[in-house]
Short mmCIF file of C-alpha atoms in Angstrom, two decimals:
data_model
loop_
_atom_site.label_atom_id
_atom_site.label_comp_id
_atom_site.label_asym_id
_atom_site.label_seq_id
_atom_site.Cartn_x
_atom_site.Cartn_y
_atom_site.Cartn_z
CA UNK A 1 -8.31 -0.01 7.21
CA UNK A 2 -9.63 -2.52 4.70
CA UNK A 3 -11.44 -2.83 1.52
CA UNK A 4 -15.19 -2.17 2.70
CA UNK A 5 -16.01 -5.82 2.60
CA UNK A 6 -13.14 -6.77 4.18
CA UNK A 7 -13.19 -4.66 7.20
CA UNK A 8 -16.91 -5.67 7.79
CA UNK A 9 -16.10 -8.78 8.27
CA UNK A 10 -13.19 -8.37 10.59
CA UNK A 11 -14.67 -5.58 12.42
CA UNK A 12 -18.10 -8.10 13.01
CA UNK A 13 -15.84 -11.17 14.02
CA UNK A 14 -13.69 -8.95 16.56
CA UNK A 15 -17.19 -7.74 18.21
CA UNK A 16 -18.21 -11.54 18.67
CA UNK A 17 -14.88 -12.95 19.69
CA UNK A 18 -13.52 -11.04 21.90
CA UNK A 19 -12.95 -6.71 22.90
CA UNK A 20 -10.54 -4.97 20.96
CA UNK A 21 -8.45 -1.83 21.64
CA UNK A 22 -9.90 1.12 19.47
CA UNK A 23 -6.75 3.35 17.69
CA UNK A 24 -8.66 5.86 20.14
CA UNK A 25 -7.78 3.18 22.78
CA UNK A 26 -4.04 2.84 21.99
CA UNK A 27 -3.61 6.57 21.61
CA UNK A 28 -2.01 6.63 18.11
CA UNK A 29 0.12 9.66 17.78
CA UNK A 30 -0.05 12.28 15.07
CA UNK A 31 2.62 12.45 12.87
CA UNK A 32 4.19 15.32 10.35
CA UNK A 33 5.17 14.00 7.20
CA UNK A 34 8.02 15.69 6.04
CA UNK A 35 9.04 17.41 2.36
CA UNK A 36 11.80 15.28 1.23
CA UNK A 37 15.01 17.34 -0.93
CA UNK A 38 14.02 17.91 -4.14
CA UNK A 39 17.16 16.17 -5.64
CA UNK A 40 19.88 13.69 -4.41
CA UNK A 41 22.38 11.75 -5.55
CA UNK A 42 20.83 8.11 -4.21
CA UNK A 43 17.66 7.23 -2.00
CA UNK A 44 19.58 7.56 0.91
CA UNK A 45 20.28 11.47 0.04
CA UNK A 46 16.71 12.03 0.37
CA UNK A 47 15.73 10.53 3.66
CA UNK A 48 15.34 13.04 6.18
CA UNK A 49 17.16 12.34 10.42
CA UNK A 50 15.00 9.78 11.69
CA UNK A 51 13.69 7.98 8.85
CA UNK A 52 15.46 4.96 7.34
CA UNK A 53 15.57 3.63 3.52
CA UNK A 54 13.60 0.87 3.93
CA UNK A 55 13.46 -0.69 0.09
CA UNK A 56 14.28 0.60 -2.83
CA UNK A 57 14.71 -0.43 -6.87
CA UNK A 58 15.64 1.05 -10.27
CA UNK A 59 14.54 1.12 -13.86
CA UNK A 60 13.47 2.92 -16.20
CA UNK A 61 9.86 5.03 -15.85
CA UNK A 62 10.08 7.88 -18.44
CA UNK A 63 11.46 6.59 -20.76
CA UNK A 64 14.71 8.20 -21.48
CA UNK A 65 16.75 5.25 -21.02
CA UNK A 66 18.21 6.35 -17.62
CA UNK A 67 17.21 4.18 -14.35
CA UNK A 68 14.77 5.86 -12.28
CA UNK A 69 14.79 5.29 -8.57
CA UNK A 70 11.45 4.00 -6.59
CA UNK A 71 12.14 3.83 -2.64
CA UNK A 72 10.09 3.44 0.24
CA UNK A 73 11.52 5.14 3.58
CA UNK A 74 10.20 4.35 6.95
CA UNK A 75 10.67 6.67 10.10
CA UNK A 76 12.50 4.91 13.55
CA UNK A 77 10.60 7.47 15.95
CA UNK A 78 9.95 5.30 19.23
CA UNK A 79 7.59 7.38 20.60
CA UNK A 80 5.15 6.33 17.70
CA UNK A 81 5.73 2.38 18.75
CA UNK A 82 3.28 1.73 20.71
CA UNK A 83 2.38 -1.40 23.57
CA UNK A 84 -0.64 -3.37 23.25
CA UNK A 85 -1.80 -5.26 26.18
CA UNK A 86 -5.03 -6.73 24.56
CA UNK A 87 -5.91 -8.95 21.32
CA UNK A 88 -3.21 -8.98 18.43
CA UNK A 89 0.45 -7.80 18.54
CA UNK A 90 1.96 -6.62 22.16
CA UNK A 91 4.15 -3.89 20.07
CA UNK A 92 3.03 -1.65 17.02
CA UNK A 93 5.20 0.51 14.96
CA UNK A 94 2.65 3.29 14.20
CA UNK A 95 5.74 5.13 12.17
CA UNK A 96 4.29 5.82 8.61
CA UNK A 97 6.62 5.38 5.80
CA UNK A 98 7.20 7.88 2.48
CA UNK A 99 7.15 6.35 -1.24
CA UNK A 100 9.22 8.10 -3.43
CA UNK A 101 10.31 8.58 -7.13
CA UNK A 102 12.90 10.02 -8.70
CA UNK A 103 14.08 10.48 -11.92
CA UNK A 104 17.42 9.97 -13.12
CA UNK A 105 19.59 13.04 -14.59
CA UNK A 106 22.16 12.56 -17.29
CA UNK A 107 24.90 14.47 -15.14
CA UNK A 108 24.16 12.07 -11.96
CA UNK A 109 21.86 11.46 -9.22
CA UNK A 110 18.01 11.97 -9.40
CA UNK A 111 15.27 14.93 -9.14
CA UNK A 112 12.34 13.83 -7.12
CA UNK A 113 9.08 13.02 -9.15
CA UNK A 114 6.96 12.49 -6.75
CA UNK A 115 6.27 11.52 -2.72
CA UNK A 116 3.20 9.80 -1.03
CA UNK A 117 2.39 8.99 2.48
CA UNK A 118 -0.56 7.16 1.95
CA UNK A 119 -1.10 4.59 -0.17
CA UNK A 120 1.13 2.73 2.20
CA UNK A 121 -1.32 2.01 4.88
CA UNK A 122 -0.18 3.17 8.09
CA UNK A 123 0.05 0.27 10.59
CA UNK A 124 -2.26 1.12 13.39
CA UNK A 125 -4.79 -1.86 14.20
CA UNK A 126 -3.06 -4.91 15.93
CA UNK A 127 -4.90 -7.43 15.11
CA UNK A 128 -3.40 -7.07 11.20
CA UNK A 129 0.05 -7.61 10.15
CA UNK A 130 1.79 -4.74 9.13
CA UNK A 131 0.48 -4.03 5.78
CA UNK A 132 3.71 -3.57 4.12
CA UNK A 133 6.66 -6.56 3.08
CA UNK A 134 9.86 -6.38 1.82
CA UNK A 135 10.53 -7.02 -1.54
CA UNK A 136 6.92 -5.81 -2.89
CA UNK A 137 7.48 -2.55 -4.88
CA UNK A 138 8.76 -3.75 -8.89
CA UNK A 139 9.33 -1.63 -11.84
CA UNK A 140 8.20 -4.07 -14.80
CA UNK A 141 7.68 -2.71 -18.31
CA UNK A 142 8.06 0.98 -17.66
CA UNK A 143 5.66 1.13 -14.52
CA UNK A 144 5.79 0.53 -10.86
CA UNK A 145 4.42 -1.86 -8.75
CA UNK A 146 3.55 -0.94 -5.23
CA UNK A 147 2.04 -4.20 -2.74
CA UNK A 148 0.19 -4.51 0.22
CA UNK A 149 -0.41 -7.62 1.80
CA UNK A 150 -3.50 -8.13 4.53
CA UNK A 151 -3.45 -10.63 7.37
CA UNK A 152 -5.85 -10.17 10.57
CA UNK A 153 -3.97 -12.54 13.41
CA UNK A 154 -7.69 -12.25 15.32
CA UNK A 155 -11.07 -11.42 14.27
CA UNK A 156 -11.07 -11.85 10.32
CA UNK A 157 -10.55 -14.66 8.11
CA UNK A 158 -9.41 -12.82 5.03
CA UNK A 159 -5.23 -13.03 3.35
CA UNK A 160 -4.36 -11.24 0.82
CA UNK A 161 -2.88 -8.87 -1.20
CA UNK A 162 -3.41 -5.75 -3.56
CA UNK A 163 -1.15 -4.50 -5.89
CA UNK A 164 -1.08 -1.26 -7.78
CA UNK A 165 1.21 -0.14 -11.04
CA UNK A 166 1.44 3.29 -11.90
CA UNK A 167 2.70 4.51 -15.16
CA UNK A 168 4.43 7.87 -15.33
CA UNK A 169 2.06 10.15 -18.31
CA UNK A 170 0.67 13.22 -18.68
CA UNK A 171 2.51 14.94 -16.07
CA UNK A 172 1.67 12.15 -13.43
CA UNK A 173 2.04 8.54 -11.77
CA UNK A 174 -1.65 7.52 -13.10
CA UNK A 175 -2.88 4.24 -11.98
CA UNK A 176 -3.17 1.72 -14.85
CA UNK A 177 -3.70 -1.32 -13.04
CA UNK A 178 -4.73 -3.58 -10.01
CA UNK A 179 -4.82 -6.25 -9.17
CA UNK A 180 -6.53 -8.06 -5.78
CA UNK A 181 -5.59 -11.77 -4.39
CA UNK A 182 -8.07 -12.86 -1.42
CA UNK A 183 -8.09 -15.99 0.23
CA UNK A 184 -10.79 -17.03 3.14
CA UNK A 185 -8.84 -19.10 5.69
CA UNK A 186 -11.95 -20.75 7.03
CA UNK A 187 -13.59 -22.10 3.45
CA UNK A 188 -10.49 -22.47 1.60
CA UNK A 189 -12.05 -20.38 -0.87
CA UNK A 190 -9.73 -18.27 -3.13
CA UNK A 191 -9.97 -15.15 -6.10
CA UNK A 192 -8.97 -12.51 -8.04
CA UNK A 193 -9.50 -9.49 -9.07
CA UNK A 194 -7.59 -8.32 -12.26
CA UNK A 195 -8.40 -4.69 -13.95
CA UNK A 196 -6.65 -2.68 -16.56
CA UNK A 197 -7.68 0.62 -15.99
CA UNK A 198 -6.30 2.19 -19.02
CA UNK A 199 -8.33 -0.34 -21.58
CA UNK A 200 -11.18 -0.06 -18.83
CA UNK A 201 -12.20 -3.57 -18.18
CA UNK A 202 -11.24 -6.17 -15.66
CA UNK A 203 -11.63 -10.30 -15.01
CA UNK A 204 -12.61 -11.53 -11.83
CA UNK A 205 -11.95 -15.26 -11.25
CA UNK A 206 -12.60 -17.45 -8.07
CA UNK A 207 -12.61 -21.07 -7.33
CA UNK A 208 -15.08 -23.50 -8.98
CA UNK A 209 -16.77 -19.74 -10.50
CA UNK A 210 -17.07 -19.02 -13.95
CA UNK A 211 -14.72 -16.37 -14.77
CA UNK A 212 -16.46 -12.71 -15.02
CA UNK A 213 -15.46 -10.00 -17.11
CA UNK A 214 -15.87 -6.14 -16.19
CA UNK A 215 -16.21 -3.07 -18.31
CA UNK A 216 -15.58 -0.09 -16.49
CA UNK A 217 -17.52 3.34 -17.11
CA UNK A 218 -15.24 6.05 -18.99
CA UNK A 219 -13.35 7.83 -15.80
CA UNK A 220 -10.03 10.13 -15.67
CA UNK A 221 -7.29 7.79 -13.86
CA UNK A 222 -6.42 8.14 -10.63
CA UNK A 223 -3.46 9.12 -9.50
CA UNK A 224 -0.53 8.48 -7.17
CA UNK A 225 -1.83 11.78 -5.45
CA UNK A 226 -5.30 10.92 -5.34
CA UNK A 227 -5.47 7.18 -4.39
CA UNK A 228 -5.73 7.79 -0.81
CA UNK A 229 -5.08 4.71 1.69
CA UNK A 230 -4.08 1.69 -0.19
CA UNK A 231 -5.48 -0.70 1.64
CA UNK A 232 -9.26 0.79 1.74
CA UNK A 233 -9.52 1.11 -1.89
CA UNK A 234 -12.73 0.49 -3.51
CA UNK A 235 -12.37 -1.90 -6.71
CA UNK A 236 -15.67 -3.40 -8.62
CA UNK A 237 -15.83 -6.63 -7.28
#
């Protein structure tokens, strides 16, 4: 689950190189996301039996002056890792993971904000790294940073990364900005994608390429509920 471009080409190299397992093929399980509490006193407060707080920060992202909580929580269910006996990793962790945010209340603790399932891309193709590091959600400037990192161990020659920063207004976590780091293993070549989505416009810049600006047509923002998979997001390129 890449970029369109992306999982062309790794989909086109696996075909050549060598037979891959379809997710049909591996029997991915379904899973139930669950409704996390609608207030707690910490991240761990809101994690339901099963699921572990896998990384978390503070700051604030309303703007009162309190520090808001952003966490990530990742469920430990065994029955959703699953063995691979063909090309990429021999185990997968299938379990998806929740982002969270909370706000902070004067009195203590935190009401919940908001909760996604998605834009962290669900590991379920072996021959990719999990999509998902520590230490990659931020809260700079009043905003948080959520990012996902792309690395095909067979069939593709494209590492990178995407990041996204949401800003909390009018009512929601809107998407302000992106910003996409590739790298091509067998050229050497390198860019990035920068766009500010609330000015509209966006640079692109590459190696030995002259650097190309992008004006965006007039849209309404996306939003932390209406990103969708993180990893297969379409950005002008």
């Amino acid at each position: 689950m890449m970029t369109n471009m992306r999982i062309a080409v790794a989909v086109l190299a696996c075909f050549i190189a060598c037979p891959l397992h379809s997710q049909d093929d591996l029997h991915i399980p379904p899973v139930k996301i669950p409704i996390l509490p609608s207030a707690g006193r910490n991240a761990q407060a809101f994690t339901p039996k099963g699921w572990t707080v896998e990384q978390q920060t503070t700051g604030d992202l309303n703007g009162d002056g309190l520090p808001d909580l952003v966490f990530v929580l990742h469920d430990t269910d065994p029955r959703n890792v699953i063995k691979n006996d063909s090309l990429g990793v021999e185990e997968l962790d299938t379990n998806p993971r929740i982002l969270g945010v909370a706000f902070a209340v004067p009195s203590g603790g935190y009401t919940l904000a908001a909760q996604n399932s998605t834009l962290i891309t669900r590991w379920t193709e072996p021959n990719m790294e999990d999509y998902f590091e520590e230490g990659t959600i931020e809260i700079k400037r009043g905003a948080f940073q959520v990012s996902l990192h792309y690395f095909a161990n067979a069939g593709g020659w494209d590492t990178g990364s995407d990041t996204f920063t949401f800003r909390w207004q009018h009512g929601s976590f809107e998407l302000i900005g992106f910003e996409n780091d590739n790298f091509k293993r067998n050229t050497g070549e390198s860019s990035k994608t920068s766009i500010n989505y609330s000015t509209g416009t966006g640079i692109i810049t590459g190696d030995g390429k002259k650097t190309r600006s992008l004006t965006l047509p007039h849209r309404p923002l996306k939003t932390l509920d209406t990103i969708g998979d993180g990893i297969s997001f379409d950005y002008p390129q």
